[in-house]
Coordinates of N, CA, C and O in Angstrom, one line a residue:
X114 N 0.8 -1.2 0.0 CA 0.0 0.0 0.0 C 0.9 1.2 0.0 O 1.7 1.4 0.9
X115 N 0.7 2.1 -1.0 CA 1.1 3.7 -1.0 C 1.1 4.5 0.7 O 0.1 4.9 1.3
X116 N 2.6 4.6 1.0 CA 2.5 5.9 2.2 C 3.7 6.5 1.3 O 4.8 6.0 0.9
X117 N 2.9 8.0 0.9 CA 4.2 8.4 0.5 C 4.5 9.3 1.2 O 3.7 9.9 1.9
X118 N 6.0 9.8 1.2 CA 7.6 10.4 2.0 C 6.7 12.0 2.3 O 6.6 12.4 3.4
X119 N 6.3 12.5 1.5 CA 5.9 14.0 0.8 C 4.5 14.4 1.4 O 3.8 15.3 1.0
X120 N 4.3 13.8 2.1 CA 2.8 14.2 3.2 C 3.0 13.9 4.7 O 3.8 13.2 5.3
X121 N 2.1 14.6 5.1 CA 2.1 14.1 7.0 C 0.7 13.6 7.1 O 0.0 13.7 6.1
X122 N 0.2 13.0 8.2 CA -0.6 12.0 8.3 C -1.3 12.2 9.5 O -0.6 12.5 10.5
X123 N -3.0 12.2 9.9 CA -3.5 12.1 11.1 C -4.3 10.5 11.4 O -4.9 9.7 10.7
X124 N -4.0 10.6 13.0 CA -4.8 9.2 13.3 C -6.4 8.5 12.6 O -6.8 7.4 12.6
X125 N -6.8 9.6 12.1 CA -8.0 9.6 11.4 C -8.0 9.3 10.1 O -9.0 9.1 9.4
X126 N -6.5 9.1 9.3 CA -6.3 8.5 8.2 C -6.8 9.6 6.8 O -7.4 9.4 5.7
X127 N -6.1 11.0 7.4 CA -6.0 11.6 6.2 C -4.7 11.8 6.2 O -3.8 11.3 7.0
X128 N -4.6 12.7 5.1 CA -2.9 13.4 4.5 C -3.2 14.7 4.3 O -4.3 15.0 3.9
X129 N -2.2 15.5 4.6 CA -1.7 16.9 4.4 C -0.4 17.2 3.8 O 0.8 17.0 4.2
X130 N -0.9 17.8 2.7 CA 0.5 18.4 1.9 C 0.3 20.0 2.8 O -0.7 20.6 3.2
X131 N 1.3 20.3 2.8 CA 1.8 21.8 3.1 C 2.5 22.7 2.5 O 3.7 22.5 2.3
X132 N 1.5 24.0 2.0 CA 3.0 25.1 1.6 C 2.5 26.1 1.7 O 1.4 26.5 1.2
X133 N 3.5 26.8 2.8 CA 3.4 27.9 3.4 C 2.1 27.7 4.7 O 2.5 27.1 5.7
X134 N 0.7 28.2 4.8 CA 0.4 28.2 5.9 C -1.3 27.7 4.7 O -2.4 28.2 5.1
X135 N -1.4 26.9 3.5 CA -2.0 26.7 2.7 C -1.9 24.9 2.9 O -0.9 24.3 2.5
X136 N -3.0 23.9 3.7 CA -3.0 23.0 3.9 C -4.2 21.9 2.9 O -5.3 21.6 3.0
X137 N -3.1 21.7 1.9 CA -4.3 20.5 1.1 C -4.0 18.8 1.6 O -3.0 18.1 1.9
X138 N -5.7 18.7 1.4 CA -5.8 17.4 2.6 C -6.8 16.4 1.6 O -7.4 16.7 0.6
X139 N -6.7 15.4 2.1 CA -7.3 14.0 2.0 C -7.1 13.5 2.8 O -6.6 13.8 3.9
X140 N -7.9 11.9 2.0 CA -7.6 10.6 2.7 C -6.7 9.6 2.3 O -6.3 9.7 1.1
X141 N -6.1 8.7 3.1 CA -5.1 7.9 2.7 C -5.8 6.7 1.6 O -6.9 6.2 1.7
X142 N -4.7 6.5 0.7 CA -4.8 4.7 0.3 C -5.7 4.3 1.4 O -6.9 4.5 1.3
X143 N -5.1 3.7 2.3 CA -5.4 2.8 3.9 C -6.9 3.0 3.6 O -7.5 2.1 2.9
X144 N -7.7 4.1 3.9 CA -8.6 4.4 3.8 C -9.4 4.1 3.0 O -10.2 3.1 3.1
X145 N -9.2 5.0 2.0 CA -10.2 4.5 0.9 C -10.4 2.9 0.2 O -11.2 2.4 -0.5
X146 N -9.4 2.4 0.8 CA -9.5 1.2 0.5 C -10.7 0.2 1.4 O -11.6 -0.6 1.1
X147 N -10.1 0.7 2.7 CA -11.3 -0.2 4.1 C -12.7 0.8 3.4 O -13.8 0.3 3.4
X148 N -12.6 2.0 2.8 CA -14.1 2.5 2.7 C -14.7 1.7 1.7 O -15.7 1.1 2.0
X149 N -14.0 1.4 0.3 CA -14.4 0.3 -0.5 C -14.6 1.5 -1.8 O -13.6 2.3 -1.9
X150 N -15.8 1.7 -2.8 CA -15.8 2.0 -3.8 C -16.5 3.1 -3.3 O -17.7 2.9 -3.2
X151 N -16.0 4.5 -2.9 CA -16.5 5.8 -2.7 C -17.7 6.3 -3.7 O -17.4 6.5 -4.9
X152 N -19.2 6.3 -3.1 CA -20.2 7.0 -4.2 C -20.4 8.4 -4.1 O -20.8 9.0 -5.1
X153 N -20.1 9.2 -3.0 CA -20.8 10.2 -2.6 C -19.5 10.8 -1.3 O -19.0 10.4 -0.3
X154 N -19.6 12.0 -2.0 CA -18.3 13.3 -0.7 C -19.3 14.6 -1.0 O -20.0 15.2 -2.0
X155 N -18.9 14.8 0.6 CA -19.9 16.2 0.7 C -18.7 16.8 1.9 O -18.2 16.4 2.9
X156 N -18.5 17.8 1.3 CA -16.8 18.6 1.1 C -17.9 20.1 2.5 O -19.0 20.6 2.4
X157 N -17.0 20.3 3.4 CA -16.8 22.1 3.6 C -17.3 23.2 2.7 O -17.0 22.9 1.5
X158 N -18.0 24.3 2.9 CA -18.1 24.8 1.9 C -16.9 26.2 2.2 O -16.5 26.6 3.2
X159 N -16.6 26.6 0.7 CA -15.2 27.7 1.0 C -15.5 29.2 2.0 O -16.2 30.2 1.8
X160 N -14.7 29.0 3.0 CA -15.3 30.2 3.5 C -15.7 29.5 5.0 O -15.6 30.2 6.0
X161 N -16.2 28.2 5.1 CA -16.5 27.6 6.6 C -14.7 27.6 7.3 O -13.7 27.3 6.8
X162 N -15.2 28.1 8.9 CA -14.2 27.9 9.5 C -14.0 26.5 10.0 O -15.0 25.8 10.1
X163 N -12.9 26.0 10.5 CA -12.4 24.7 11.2 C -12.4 24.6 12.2 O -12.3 25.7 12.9
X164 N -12.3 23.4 12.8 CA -11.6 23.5 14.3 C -10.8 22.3 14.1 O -11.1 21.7 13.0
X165 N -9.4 21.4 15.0 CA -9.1 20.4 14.1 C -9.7 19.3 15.1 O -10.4 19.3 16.1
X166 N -9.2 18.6 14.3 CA -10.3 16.9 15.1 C -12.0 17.2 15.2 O -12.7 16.5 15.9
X167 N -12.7 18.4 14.4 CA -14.1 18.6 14.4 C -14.5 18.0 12.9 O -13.8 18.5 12.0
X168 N -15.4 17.2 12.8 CA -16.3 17.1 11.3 C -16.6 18.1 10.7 O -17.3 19.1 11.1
X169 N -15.9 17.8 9.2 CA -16.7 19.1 8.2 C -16.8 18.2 7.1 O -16.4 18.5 6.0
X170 N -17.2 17.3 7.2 CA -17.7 16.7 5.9 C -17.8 15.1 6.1 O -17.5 14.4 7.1
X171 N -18.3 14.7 5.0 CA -18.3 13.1 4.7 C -18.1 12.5 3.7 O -18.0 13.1 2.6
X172 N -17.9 10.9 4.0 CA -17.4 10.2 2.5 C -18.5 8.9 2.7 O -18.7 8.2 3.7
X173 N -19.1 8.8 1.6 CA -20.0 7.3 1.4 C -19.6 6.6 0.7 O -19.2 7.0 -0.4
X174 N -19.6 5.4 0.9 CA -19.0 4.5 -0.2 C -20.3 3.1 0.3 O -21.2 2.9 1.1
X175 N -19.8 2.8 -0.6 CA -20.8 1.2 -0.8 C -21.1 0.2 0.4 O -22.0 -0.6 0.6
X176 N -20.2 0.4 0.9 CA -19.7 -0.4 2.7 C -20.7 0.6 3.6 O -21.8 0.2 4.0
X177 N -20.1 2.0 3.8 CA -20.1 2.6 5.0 C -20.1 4.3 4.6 O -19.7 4.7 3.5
X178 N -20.5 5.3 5.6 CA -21.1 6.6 5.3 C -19.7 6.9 7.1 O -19.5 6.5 8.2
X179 N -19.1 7.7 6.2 CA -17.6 8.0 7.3 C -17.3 9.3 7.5 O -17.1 9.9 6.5
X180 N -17.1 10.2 8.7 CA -17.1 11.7 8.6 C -15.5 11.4 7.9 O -14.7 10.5 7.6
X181 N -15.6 13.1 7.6 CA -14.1 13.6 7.6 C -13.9 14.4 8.7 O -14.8 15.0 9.3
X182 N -12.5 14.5 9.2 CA -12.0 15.7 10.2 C -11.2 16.7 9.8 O -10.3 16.4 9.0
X183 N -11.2 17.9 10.3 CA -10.6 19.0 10.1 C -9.6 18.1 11.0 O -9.8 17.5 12.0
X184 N -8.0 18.4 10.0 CA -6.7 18.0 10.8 C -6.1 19.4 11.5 O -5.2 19.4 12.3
X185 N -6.8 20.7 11.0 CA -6.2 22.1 11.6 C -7.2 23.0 12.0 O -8.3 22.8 11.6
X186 N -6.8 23.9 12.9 CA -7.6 25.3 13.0 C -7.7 26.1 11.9 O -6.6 26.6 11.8
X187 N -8.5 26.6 10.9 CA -8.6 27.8 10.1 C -9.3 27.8 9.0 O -10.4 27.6 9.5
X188 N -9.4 28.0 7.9 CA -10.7 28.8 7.2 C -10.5 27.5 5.6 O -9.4 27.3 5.1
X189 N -11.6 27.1 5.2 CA -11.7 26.2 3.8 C -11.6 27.3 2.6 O -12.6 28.0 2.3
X190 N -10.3 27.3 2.0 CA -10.4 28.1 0.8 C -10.5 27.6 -0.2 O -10.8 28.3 -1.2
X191 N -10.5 26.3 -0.4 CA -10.6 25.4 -1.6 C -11.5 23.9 -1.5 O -11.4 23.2 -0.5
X192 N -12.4 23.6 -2.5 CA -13.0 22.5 -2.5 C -12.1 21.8 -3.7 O -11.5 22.4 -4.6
X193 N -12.2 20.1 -3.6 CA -12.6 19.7 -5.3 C -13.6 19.2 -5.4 O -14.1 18.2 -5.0
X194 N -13.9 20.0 -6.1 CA -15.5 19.8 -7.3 C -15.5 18.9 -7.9 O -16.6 18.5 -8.4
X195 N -14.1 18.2 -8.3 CA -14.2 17.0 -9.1 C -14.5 16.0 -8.4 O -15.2 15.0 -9.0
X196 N -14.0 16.0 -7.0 CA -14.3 14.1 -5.9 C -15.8 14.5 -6.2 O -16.5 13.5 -6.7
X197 N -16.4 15.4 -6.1 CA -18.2 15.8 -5.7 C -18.3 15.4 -7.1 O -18.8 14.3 -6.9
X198 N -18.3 15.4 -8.3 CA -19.1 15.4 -9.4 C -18.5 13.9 -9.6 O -19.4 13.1 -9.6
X199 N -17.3 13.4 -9.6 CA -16.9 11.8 -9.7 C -16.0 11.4 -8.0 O -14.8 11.5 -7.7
X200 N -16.8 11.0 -7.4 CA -16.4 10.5 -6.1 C -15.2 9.2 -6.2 O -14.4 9.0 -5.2
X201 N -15.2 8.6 -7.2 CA -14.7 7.7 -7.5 C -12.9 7.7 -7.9 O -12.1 6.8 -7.9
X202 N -12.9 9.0 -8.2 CA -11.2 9.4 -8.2 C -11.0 9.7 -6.8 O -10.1 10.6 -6.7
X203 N -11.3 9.4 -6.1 CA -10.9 9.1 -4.7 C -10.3 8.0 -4.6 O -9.1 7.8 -4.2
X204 N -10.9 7.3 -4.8 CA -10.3 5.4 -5.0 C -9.2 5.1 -5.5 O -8.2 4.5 -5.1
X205 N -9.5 5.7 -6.8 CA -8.4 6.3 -8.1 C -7.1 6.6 -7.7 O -6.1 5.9 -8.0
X206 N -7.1 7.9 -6.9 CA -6.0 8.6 -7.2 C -5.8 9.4 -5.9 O -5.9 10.6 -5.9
X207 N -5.6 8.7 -4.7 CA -5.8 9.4 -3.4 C -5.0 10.8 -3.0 O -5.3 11.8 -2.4
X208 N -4.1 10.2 -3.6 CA -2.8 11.7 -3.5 C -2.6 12.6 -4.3 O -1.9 13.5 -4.1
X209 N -3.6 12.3 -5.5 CA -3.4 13.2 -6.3 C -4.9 13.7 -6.7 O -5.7 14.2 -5.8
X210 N -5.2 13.7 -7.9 CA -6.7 14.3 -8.1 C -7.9 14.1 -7.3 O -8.9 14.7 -7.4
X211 N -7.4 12.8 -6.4 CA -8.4 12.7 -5.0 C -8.6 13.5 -4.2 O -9.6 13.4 -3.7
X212 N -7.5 14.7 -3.8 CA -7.6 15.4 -3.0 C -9.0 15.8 -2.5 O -10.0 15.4 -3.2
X213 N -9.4 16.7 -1.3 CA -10.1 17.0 -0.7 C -11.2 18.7 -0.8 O -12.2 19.3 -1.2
X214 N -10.1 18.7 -0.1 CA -10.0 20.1 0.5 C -8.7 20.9 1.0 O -7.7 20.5 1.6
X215 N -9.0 22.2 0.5 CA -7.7 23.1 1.2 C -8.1 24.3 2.6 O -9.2 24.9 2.6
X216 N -7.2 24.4 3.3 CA -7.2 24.6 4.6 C -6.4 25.9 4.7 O -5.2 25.6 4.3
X217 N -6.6 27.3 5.0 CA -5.7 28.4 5.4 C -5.2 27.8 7.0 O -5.8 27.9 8.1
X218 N -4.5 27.4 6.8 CA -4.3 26.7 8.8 C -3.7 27.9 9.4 O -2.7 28.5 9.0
X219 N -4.7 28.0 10.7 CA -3.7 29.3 12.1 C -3.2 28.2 13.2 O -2.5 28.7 14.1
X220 N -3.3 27.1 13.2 CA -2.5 26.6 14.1 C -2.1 24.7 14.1 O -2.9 23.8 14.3
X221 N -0.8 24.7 13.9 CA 0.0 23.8 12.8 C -0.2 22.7 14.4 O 0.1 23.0 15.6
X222 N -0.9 21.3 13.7 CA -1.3 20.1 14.8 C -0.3 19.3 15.0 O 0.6 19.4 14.2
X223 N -0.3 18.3 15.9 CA 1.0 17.1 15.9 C 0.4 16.5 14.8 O -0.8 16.5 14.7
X224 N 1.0 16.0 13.9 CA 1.0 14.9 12.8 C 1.7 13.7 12.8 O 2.7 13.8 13.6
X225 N 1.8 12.5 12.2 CA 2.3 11.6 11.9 C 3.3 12.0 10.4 O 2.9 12.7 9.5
X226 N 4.6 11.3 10.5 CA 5.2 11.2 9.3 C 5.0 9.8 8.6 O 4.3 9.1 9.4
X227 N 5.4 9.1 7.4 CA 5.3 8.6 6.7 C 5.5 7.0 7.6 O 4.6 6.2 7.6
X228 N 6.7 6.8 8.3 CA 6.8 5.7 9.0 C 6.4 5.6 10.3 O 7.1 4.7 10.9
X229 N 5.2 6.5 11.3 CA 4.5 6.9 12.4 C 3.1 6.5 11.6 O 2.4 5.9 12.4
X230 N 2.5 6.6 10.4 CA 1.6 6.4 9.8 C 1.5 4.8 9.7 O 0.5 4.1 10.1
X231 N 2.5 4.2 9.2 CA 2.8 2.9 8.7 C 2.3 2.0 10.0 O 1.6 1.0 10.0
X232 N 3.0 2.5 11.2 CA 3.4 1.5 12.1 C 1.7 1.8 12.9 O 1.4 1.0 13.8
X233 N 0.7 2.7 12.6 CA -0.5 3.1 13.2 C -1.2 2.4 12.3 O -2.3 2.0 12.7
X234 N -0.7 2.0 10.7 CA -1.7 1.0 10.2 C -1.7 -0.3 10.1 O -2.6 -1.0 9.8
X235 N -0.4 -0.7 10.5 CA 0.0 -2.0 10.7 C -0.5 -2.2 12.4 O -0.5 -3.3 13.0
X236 N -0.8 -1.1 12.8 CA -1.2 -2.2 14.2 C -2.5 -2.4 14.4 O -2.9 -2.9 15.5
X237 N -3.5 -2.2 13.2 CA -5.0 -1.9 12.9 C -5.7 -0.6 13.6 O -6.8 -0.6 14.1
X238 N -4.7 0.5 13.5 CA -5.1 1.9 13.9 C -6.6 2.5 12.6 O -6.7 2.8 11.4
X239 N -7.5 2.5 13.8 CA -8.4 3.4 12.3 C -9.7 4.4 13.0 O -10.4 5.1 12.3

């Protein structure tokens, strides 16, 4: 399974790329896999504030209907419109056109790195 080097990771089984104080986020491989074939994401709208570890959204898949969590404090500047109109490049392409949402973050959370992620999904962390 894909953990790649170039993201940080929360117990909740998303990822965050970072640059500068601009946080784009998803869900892992790990994830989307236990979710199964993603039908349906209902994303933050731009402009909702965060809190981290609070729900702003959800993912359905054929299995199971799963929150998402805010991994940071601060304001949704970005949706993709594409997981919402094909939910299914989530499955697809987790790290890349899967993406989520983007995050103005005011306050930078503990994270996991790439092999702190690994050893939380090998021990059946979810």
């Amino acid at each position: 399974m894909s953990i790649p080097d170039d993201v940080k990771y929360t117990p909740h089984h998303e990822w965050l790329r970072r640059t500068g104080d601009l946080v784009r986020v998803g869900i892992t491989a790990f994830a989307a896999s236990a979710l199964g074939d993603v039908v349906h994401v209902e994303l933050p709208a731009v402009g909702t504030r965060v809190r981290s570890g609070a729900v702003c959204g959800e993912i359905e898949s054929t299995k199971s209907v799963s929150d998402l969590y805010s991994p940071c404090d601060g304001e949704i500047v970005a949706v993709n419109a594409a997981v919402t109109e094909n939910p299914e490049v989530v499955n697809a392409d987790p790290y890349g056109a899967g993406w989520l949402f983007t995050v103005r973050m005011v306050d930078a959370p503990e994270l996991l790195d790439s092999t702190e992620y690994a050893a939380l999904i090998d021990g059946g962390g979810r």
